[in-house]
JSON list of C-alpha atoms in Angstrom, two decimals:
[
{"chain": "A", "resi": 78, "resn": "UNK", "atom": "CA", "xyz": [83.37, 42.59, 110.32]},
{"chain": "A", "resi": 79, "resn": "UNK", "atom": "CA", "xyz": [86.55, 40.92, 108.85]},
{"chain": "A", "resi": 80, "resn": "UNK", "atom": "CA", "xyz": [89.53, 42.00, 109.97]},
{"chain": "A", "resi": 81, "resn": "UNK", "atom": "CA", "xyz": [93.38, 41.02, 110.01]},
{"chain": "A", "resi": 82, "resn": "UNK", "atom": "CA", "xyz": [94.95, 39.74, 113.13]},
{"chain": "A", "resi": 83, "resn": "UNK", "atom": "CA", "xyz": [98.52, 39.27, 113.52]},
{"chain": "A", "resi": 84, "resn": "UNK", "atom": "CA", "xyz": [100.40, 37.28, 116.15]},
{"chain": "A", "resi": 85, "resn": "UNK", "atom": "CA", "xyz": [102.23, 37.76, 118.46]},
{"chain": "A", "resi": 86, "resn": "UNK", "atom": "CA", "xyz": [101.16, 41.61, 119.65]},
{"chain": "A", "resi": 87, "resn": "UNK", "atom": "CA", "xyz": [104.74, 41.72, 120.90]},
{"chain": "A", "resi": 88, "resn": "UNK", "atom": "CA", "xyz": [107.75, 39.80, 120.49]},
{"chain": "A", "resi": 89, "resn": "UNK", "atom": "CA", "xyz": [110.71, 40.10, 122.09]},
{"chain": "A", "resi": 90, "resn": "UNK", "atom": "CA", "xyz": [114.19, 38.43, 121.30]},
{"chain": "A", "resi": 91, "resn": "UNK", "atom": "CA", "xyz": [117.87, 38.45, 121.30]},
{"chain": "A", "resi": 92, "resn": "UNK", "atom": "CA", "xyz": [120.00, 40.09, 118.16]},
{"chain": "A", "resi": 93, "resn": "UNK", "atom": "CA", "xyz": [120.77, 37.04, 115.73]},
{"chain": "A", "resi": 94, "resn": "UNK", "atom": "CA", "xyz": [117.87, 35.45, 116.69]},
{"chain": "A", "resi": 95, "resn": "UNK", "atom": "CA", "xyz": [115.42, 33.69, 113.65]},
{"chain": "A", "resi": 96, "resn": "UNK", "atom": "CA", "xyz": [111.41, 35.75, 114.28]},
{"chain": "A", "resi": 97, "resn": "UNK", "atom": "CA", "xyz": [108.31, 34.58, 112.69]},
{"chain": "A", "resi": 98, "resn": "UNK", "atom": "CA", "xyz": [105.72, 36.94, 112.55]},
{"chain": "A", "resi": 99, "resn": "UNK", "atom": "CA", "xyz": [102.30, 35.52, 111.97]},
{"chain": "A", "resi": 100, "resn": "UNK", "atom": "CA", "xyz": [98.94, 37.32, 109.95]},
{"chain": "A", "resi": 101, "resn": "UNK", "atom": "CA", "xyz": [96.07, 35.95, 109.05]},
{"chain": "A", "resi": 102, "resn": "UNK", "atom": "CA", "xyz": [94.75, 37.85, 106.25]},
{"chain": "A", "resi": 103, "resn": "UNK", "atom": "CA", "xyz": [90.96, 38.29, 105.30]},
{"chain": "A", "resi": 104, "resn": "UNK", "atom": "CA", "xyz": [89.71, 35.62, 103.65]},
{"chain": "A", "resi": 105, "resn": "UNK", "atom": "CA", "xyz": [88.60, 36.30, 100.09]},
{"chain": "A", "resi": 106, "resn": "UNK", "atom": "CA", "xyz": [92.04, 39.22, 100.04]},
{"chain": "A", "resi": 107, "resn": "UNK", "atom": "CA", "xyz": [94.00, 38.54, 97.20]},
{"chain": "A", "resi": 108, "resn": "UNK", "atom": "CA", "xyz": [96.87, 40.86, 97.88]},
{"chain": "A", "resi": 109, "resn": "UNK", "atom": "CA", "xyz": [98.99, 40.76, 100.85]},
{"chain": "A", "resi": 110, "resn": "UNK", "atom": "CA", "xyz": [101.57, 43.17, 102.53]},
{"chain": "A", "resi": 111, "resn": "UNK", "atom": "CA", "xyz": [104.28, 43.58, 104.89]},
{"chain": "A", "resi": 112, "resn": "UNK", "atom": "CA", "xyz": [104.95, 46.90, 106.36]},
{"chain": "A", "resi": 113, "resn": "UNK", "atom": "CA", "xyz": [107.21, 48.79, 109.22]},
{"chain": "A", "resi": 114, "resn": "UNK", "atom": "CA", "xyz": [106.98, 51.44, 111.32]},
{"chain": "A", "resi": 115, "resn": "UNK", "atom": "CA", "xyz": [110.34, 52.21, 113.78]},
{"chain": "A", "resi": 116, "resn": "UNK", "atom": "CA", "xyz": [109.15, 54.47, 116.85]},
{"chain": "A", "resi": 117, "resn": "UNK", "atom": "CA", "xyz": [107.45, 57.61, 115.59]},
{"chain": "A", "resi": 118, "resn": "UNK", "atom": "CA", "xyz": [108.49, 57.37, 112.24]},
{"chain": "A", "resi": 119, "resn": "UNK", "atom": "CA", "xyz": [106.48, 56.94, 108.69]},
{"chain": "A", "resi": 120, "resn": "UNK", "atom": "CA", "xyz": [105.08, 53.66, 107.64]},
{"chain": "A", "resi": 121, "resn": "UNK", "atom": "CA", "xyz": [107.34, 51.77, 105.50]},
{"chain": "A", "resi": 122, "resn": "UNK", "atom": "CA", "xyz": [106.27, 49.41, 102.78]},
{"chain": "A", "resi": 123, "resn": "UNK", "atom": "CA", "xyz": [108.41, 45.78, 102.73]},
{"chain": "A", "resi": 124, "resn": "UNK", "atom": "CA", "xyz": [107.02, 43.32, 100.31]},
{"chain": "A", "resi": 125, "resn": "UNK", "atom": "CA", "xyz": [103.74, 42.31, 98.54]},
{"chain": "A", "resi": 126, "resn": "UNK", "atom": "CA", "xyz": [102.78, 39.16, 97.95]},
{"chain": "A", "resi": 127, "resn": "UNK", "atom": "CA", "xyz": [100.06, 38.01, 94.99]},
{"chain": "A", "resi": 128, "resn": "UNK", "atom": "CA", "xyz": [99.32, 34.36, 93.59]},
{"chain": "A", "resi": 129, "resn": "UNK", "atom": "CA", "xyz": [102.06, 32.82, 95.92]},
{"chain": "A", "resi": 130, "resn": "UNK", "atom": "CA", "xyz": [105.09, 35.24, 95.16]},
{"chain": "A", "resi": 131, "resn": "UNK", "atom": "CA", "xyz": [106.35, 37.74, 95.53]},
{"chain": "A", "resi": 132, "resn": "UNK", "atom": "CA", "xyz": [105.12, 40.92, 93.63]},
{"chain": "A", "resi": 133, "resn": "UNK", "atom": "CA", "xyz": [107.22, 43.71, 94.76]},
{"chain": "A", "resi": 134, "resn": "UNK", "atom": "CA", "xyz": [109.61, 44.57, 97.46]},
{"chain": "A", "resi": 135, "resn": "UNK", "atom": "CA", "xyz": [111.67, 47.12, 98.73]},
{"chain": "A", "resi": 136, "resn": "UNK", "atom": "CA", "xyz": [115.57, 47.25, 99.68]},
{"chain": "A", "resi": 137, "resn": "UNK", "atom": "CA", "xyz": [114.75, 47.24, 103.02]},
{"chain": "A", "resi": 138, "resn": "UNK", "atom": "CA", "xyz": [113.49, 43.69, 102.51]},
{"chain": "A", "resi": 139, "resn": "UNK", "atom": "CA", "xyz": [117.30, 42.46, 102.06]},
{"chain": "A", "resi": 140, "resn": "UNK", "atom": "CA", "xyz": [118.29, 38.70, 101.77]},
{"chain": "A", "resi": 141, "resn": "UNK", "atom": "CA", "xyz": [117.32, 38.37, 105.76]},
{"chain": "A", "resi": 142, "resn": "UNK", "atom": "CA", "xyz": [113.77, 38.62, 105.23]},
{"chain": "A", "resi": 143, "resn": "UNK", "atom": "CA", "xyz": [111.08, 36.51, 103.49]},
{"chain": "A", "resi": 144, "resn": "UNK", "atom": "CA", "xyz": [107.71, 35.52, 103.45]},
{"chain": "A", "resi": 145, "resn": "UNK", "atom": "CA", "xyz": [105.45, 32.44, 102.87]},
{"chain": "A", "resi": 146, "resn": "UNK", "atom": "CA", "xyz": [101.97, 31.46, 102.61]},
{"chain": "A", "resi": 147, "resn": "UNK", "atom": "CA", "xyz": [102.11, 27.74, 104.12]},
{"chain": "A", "resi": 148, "resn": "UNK", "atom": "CA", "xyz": [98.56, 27.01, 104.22]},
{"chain": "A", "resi": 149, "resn": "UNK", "atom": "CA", "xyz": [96.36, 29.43, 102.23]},
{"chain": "A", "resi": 150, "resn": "UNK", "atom": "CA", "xyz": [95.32, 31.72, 105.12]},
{"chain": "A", "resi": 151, "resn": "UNK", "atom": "CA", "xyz": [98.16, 32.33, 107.38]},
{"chain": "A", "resi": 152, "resn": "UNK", "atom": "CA", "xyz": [101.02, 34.88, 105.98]},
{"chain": "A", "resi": 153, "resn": "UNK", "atom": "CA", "xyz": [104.35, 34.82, 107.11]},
{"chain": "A", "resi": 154, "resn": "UNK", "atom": "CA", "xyz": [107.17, 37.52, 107.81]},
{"chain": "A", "resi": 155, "resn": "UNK", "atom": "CA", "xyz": [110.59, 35.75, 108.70]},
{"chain": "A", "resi": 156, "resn": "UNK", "atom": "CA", "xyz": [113.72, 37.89, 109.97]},
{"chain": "A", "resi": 157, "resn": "UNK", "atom": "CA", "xyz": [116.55, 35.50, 109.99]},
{"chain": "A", "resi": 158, "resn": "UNK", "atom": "CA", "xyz": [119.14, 37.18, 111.88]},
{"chain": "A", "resi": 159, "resn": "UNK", "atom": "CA", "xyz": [117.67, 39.80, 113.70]},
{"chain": "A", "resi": 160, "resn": "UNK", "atom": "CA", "xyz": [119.62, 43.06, 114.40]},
{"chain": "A", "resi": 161, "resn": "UNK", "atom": "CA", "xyz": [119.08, 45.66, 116.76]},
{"chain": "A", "resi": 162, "resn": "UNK", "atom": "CA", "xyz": [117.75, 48.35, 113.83]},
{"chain": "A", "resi": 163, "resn": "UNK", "atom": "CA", "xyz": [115.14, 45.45, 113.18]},
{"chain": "A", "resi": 164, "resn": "UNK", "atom": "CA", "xyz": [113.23, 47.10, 116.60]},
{"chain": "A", "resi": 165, "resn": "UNK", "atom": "CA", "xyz": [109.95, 48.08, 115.10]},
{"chain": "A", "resi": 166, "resn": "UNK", "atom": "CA", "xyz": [106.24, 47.79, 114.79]},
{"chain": "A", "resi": 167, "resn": "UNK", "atom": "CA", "xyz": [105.43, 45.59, 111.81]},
{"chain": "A", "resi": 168, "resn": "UNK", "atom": "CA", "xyz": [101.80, 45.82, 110.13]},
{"chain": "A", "resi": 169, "resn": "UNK", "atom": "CA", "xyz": [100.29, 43.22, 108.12]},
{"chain": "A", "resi": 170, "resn": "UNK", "atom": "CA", "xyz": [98.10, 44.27, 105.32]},
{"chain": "A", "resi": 171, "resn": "UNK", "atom": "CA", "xyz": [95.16, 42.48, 102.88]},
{"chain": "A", "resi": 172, "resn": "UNK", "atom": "CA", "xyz": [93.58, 44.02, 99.88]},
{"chain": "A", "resi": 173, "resn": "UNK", "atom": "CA", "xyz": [90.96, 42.34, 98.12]},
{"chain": "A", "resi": 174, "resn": "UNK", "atom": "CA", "xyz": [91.68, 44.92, 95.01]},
{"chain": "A", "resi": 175, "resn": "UNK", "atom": "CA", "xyz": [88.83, 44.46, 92.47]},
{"chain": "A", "resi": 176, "resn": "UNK", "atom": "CA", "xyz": [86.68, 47.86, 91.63]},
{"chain": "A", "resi": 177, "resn": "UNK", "atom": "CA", "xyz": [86.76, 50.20, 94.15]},
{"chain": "A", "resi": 178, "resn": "UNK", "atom": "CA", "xyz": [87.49, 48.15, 96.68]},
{"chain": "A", "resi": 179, "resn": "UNK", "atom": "CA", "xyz": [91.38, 49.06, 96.71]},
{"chain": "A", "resi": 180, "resn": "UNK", "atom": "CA", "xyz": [91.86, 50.03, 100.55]},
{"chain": "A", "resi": 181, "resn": "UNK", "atom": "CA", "xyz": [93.70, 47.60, 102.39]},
{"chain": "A", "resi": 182, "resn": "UNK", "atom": "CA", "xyz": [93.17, 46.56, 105.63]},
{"chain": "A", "resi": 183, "resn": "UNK", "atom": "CA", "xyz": [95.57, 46.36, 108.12]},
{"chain": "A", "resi": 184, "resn": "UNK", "atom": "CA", "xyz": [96.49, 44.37, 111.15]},
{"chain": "A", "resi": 185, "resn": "UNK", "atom": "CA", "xyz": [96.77, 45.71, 114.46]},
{"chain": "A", "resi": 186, "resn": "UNK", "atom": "CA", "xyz": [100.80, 45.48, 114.30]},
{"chain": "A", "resi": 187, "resn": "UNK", "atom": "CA", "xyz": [103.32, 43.21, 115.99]},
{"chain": "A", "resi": 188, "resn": "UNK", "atom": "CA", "xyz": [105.64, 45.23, 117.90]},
{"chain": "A", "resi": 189, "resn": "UNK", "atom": "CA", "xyz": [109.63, 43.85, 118.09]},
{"chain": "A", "resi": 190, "resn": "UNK", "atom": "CA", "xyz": [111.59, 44.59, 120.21]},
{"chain": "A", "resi": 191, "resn": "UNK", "atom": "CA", "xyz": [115.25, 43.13, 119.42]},
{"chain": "A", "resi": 192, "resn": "UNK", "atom": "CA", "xyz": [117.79, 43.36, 122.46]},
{"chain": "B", "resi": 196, "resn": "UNK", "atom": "CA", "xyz": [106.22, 56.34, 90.74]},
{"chain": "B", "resi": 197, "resn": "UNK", "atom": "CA", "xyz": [104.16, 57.70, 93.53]},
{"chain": "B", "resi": 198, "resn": "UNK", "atom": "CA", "xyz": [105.14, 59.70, 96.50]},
{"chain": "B", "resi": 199, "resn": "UNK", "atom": "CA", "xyz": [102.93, 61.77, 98.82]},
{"chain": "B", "resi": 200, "resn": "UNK", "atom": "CA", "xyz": [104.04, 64.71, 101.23]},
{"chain": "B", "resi": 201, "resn": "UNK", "atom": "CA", "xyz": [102.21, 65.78, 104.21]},
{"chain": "B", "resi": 202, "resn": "UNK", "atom": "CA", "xyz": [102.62, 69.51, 105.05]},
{"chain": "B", "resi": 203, "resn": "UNK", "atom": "CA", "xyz": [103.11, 69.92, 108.78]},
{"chain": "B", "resi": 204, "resn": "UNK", "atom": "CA", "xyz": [104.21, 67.02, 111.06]},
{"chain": "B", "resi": 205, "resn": "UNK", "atom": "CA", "xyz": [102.18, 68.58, 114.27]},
{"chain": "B", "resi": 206, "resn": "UNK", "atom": "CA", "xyz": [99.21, 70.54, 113.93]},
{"chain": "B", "resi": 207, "resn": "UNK", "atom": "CA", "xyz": [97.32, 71.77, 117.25]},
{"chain": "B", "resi": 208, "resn": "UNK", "atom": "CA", "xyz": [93.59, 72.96, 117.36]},
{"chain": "B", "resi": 209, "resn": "UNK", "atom": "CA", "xyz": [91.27, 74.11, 119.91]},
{"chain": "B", "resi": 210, "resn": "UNK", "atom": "CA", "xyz": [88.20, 71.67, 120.37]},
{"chain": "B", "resi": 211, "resn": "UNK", "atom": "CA", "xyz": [85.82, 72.51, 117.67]},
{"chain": "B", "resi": 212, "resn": "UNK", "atom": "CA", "xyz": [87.33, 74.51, 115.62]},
{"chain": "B", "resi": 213, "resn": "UNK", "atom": "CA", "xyz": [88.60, 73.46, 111.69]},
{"chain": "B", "resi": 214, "resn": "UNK", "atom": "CA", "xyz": [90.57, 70.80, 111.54]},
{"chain": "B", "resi": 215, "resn": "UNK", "atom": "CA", "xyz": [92.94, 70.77, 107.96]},
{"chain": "B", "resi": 216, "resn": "UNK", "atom": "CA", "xyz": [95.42, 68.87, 106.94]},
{"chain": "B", "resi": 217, "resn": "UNK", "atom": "CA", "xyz": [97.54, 68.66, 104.64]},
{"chain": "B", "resi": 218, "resn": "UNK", "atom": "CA", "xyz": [98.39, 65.95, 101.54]},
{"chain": "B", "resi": 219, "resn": "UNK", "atom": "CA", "xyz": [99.81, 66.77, 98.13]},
{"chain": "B", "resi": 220, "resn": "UNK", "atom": "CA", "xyz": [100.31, 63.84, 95.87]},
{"chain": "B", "resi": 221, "resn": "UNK", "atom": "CA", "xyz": [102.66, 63.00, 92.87]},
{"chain": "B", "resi": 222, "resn": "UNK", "atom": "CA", "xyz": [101.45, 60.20, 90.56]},
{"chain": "B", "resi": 223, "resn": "UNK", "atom": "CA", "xyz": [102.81, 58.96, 87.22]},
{"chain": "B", "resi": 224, "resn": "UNK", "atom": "CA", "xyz": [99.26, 57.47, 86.19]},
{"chain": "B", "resi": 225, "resn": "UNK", "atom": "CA", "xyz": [95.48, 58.52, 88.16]},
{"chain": "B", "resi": 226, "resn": "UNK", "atom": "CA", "xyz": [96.38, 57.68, 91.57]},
{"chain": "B", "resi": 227, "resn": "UNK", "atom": "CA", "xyz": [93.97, 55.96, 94.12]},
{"chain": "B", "resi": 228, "resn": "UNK", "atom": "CA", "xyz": [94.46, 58.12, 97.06]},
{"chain": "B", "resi": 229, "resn": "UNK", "atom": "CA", "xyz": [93.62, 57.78, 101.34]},
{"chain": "B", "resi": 230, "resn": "UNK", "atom": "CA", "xyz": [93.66, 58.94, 104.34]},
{"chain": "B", "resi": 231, "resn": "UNK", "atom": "CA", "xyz": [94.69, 56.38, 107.74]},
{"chain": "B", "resi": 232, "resn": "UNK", "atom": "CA", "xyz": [94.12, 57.30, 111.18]},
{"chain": "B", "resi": 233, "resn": "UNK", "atom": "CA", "xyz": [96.56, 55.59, 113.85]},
{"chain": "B", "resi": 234, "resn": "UNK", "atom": "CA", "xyz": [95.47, 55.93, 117.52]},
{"chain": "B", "resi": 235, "resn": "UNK", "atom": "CA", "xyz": [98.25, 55.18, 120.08]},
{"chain": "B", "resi": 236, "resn": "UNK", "atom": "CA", "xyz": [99.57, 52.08, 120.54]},
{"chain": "B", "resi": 237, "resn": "UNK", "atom": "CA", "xyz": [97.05, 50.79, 117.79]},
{"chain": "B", "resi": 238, "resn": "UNK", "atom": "CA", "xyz": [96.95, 49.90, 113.52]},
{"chain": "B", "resi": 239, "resn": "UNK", "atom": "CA", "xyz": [95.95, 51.35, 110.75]},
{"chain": "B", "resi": 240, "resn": "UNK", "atom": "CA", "xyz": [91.89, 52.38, 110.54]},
{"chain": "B", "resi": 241, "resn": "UNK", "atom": "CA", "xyz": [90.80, 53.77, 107.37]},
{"chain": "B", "resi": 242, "resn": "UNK", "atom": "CA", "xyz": [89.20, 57.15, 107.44]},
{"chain": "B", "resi": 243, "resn": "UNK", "atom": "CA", "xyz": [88.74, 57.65, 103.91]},
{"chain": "B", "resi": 244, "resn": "UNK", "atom": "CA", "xyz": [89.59, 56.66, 100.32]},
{"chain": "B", "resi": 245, "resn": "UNK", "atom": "CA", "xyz": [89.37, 58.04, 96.80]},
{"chain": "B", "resi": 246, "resn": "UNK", "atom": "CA", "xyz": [88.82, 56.25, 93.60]},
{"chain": "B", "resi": 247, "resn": "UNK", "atom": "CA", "xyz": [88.01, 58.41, 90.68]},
{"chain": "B", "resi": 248, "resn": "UNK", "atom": "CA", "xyz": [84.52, 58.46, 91.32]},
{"chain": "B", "resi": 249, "resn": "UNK", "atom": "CA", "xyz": [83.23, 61.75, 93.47]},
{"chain": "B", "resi": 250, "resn": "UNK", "atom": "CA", "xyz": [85.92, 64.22, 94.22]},
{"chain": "B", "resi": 251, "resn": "UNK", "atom": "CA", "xyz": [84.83, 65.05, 97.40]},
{"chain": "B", "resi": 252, "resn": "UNK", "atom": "CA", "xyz": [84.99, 62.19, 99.51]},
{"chain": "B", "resi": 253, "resn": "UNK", "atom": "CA", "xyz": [83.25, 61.58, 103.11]},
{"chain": "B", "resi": 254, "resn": "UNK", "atom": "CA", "xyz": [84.98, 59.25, 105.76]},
{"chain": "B", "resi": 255, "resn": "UNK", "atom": "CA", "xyz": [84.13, 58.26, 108.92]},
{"chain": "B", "resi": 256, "resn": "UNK", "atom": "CA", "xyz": [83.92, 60.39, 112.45]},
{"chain": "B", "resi": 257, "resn": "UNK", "atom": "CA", "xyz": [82.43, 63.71, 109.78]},
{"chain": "B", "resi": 258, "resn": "UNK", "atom": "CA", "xyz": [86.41, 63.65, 108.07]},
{"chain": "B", "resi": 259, "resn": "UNK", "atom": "CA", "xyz": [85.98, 64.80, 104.40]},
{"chain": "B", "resi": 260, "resn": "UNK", "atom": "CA", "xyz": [88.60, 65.51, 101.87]},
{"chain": "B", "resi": 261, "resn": "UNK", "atom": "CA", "xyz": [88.84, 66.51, 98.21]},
{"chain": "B", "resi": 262, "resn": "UNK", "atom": "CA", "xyz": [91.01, 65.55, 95.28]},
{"chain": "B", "resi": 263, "resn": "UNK", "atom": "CA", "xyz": [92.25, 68.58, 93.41]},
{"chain": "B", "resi": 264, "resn": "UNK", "atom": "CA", "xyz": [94.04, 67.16, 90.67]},
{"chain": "B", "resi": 265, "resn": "UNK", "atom": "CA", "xyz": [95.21, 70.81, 89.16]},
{"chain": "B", "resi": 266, "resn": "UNK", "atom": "CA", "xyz": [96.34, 70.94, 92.90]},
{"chain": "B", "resi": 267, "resn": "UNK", "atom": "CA", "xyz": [97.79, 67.33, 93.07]},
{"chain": "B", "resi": 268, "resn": "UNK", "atom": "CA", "xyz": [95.98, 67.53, 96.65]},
{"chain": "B", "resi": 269, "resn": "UNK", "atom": "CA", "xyz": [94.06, 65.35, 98.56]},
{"chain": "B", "resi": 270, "resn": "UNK", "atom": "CA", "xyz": [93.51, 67.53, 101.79]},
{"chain": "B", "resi": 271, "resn": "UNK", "atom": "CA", "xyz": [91.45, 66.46, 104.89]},
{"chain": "B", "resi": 272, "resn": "UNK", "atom": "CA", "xyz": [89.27, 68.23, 107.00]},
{"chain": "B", "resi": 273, "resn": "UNK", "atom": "CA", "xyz": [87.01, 68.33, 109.75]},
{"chain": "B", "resi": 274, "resn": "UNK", "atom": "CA", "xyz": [84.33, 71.06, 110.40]},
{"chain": "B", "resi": 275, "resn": "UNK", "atom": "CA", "xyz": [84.44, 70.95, 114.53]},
{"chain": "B", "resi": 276, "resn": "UNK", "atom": "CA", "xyz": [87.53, 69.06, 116.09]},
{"chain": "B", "resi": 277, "resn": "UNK", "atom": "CA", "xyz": [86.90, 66.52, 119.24]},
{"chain": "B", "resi": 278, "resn": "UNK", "atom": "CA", "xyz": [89.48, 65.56, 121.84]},
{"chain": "B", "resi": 279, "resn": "UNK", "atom": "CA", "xyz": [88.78, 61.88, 120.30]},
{"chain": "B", "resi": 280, "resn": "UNK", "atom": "CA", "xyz": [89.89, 63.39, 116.95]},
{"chain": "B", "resi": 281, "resn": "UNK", "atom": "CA", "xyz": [93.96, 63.11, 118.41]},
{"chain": "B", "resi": 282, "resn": "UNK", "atom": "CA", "xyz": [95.62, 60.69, 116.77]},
{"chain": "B", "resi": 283, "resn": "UNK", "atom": "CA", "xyz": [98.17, 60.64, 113.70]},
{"chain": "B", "resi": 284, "resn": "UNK", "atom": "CA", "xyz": [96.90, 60.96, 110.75]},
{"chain": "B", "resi": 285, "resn": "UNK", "atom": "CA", "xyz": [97.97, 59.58, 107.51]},
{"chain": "B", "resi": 286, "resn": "UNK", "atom": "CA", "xyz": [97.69, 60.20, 103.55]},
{"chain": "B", "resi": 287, "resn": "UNK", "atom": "CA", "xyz": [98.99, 57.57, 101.46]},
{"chain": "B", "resi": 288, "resn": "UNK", "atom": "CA", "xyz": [99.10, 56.72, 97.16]},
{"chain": "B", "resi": 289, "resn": "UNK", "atom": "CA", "xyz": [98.75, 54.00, 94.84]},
{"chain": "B", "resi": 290, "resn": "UNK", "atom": "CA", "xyz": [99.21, 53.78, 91.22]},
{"chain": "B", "resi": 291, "resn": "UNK", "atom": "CA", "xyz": [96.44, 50.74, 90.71]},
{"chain": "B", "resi": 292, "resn": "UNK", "atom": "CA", "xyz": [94.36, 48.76, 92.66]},
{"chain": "B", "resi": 293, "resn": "UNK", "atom": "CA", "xyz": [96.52, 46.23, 93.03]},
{"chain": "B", "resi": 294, "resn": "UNK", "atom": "CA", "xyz": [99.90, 48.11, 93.68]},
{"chain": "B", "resi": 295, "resn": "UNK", "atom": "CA", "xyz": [101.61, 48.98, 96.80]},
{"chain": "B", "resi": 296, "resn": "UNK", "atom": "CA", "xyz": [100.47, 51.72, 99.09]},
{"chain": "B", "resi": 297, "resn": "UNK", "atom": "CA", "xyz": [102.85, 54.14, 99.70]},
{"chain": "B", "resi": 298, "resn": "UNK", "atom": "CA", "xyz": [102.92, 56.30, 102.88]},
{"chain": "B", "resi": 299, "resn": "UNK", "atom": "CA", "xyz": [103.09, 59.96, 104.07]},
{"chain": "B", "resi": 300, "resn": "UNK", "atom": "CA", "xyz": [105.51, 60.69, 106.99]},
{"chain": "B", "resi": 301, "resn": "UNK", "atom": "CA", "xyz": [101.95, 61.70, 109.19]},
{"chain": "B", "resi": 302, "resn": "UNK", "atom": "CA", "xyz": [100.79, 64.33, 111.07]},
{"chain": "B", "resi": 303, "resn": "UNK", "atom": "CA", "xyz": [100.16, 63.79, 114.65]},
{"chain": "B", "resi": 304, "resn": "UNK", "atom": "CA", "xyz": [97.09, 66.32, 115.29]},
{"chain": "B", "resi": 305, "resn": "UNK", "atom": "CA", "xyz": [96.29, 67.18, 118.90]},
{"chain": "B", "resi": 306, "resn": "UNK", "atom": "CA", "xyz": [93.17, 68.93, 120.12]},
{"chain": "B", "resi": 307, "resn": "UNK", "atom": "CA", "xyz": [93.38, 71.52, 122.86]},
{"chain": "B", "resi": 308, "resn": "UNK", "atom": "CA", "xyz": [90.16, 71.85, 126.01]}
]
C-alpha cells in the first residue's frame, strides 16, 4: 500500500541551527502538507503546497520556515534558525484530492528535538 | 472557515462496553469531515471519513460515526471497546477537497480490564 515516509524519525540539534526535514509523498498526490504537533497537544496545520507553491499557510509558518519540492517526489520542510519552542513532532501529509478521495495520508512524523 | 471541537479530552471505558466520542463541527460551506486515530509514539491512521455520500459512515477496527448536520456533529462510536482500541483519537474538517485539514484538540480514550 502507498504510504508517506518522512526522514529522519528523529532529529536532534542545537538552537540556531538550519533543519531539513525530508517526505516523500505518494506518488500520484497532488496536494502536500506540513503539520505540528508539540508534546500532547492538537495537531497544527503549517503550509500546503499545490502545483509548486505555496497554497496556504498559517502564522505559525513565519519568515523562518519554507518548503520546496526539488525533484518532483521529495518535499521539503526547512527551519532556518531553530528555537527551542520549535521542539515538536512534525507530520508530513499527501492528498490526492479528486472525488471522494479527499483523506490525506500522513507520514509517520519526524520528531525534533531542539536543545 | 472551519473549526471542529471535541467534547471531552479523556474518556475512560471498561473493555466492551460503548465507546462515544465526541465531534461537533462548524463549516461555512458542506464540510468533508474525519476521524484519525494516533497510537503512541506513531502518525496519523485514518479511521474514517465523510463525503456527502451515506451519513452513516463505517471505518476500520468496527468504528462508525454519523453526520448530523441539524446537529453539526460527526460523533464516533464503537459498539464493544478493546484494550487495542487506546489511543487518541481525532476529528478533523475541510471546506473542499483540496483545502487544508483542520484539527480537533483529541481525545485520548483509554480502556479499562
Amino acid at each position: 500500500e502507498p504510504e508517506v515516509t518522512q526522514t529522519p524519525s528523529h532529529q536532534v540539534t542545537q538552537m540556531g541551527q538550519e533543519v531539513i526535514l525530508r517526505c516523500v509523498p505518494i506518488s500520484n498526490h497532488l496536494y502536500f502538507y506540513w503539520y505540528r504537533q508539540i508534546l500532547g497537544q492538537k495537531v497544527e496545520f503549517l503550509v500546503s503546497f499545490y502545483n509548486n507553491e505555496i497554497s496556504e499557510k498559517s502564522e505559525i509558518f513565519d519568515d523562518q520556515f519554507s518548503v520546496e519540492r526539488p525533484d518532483g517526489s521529495n518535499f521539503t520542510l526547512k527551519i532556518r534558525s531553530t528555537k527551542l519552542e520549535d521542539s515538536a513532532m512534525y507530520f508530513c501529509a499527501s492528498r490526492l484530492a479528486t472525488g471522494s478521495n479527499t483523506e490525506a495520508f500522513f507520514g509517520q512524523g519526524t520528531r525534533l528535538t531542539v536543545v | 472557515a472551519q473549526s471542529v471541537t471535541q467534547l471531552g479530552s479523556h474518556v475512560s471505558v471498561s473493555e466492551g462496553a460503548l465507546v462515544l466520542l465526541r465531534c461537533n463541527y462548524s463549516s461555512s460551506v458542506p464540510p468533508y469531515l474525519f476521524w484519525y486515530v494516533q497510537y503512541p509514539n506513531q502518525g496519523l491512521q485514518l479511521l474514517l471519513k465523510y463525503t456527502s455520500a451515506a451519513t452513516l459512515v463505517k471505518g476500520i477496527n468496527g468504528f462508525e460515526a454519523e453526520f448530523k448536520k441539524s446537529e453539526t456533529s460527526f460523533h464516533l462510536t464503537k459498539p464493544s471497546a478493546h484494550m487495542s482500541d487506546a489511543a487518541e483519537y481525532f476529528c478533523a474538517v475541510s471546506g473542499s477537497s483540496a483545502s487544508k485539514i483542520i484539527f480537533g484538540s483529541g481525545t485520548r480514550l483509554s480502556i479499562r480490564p
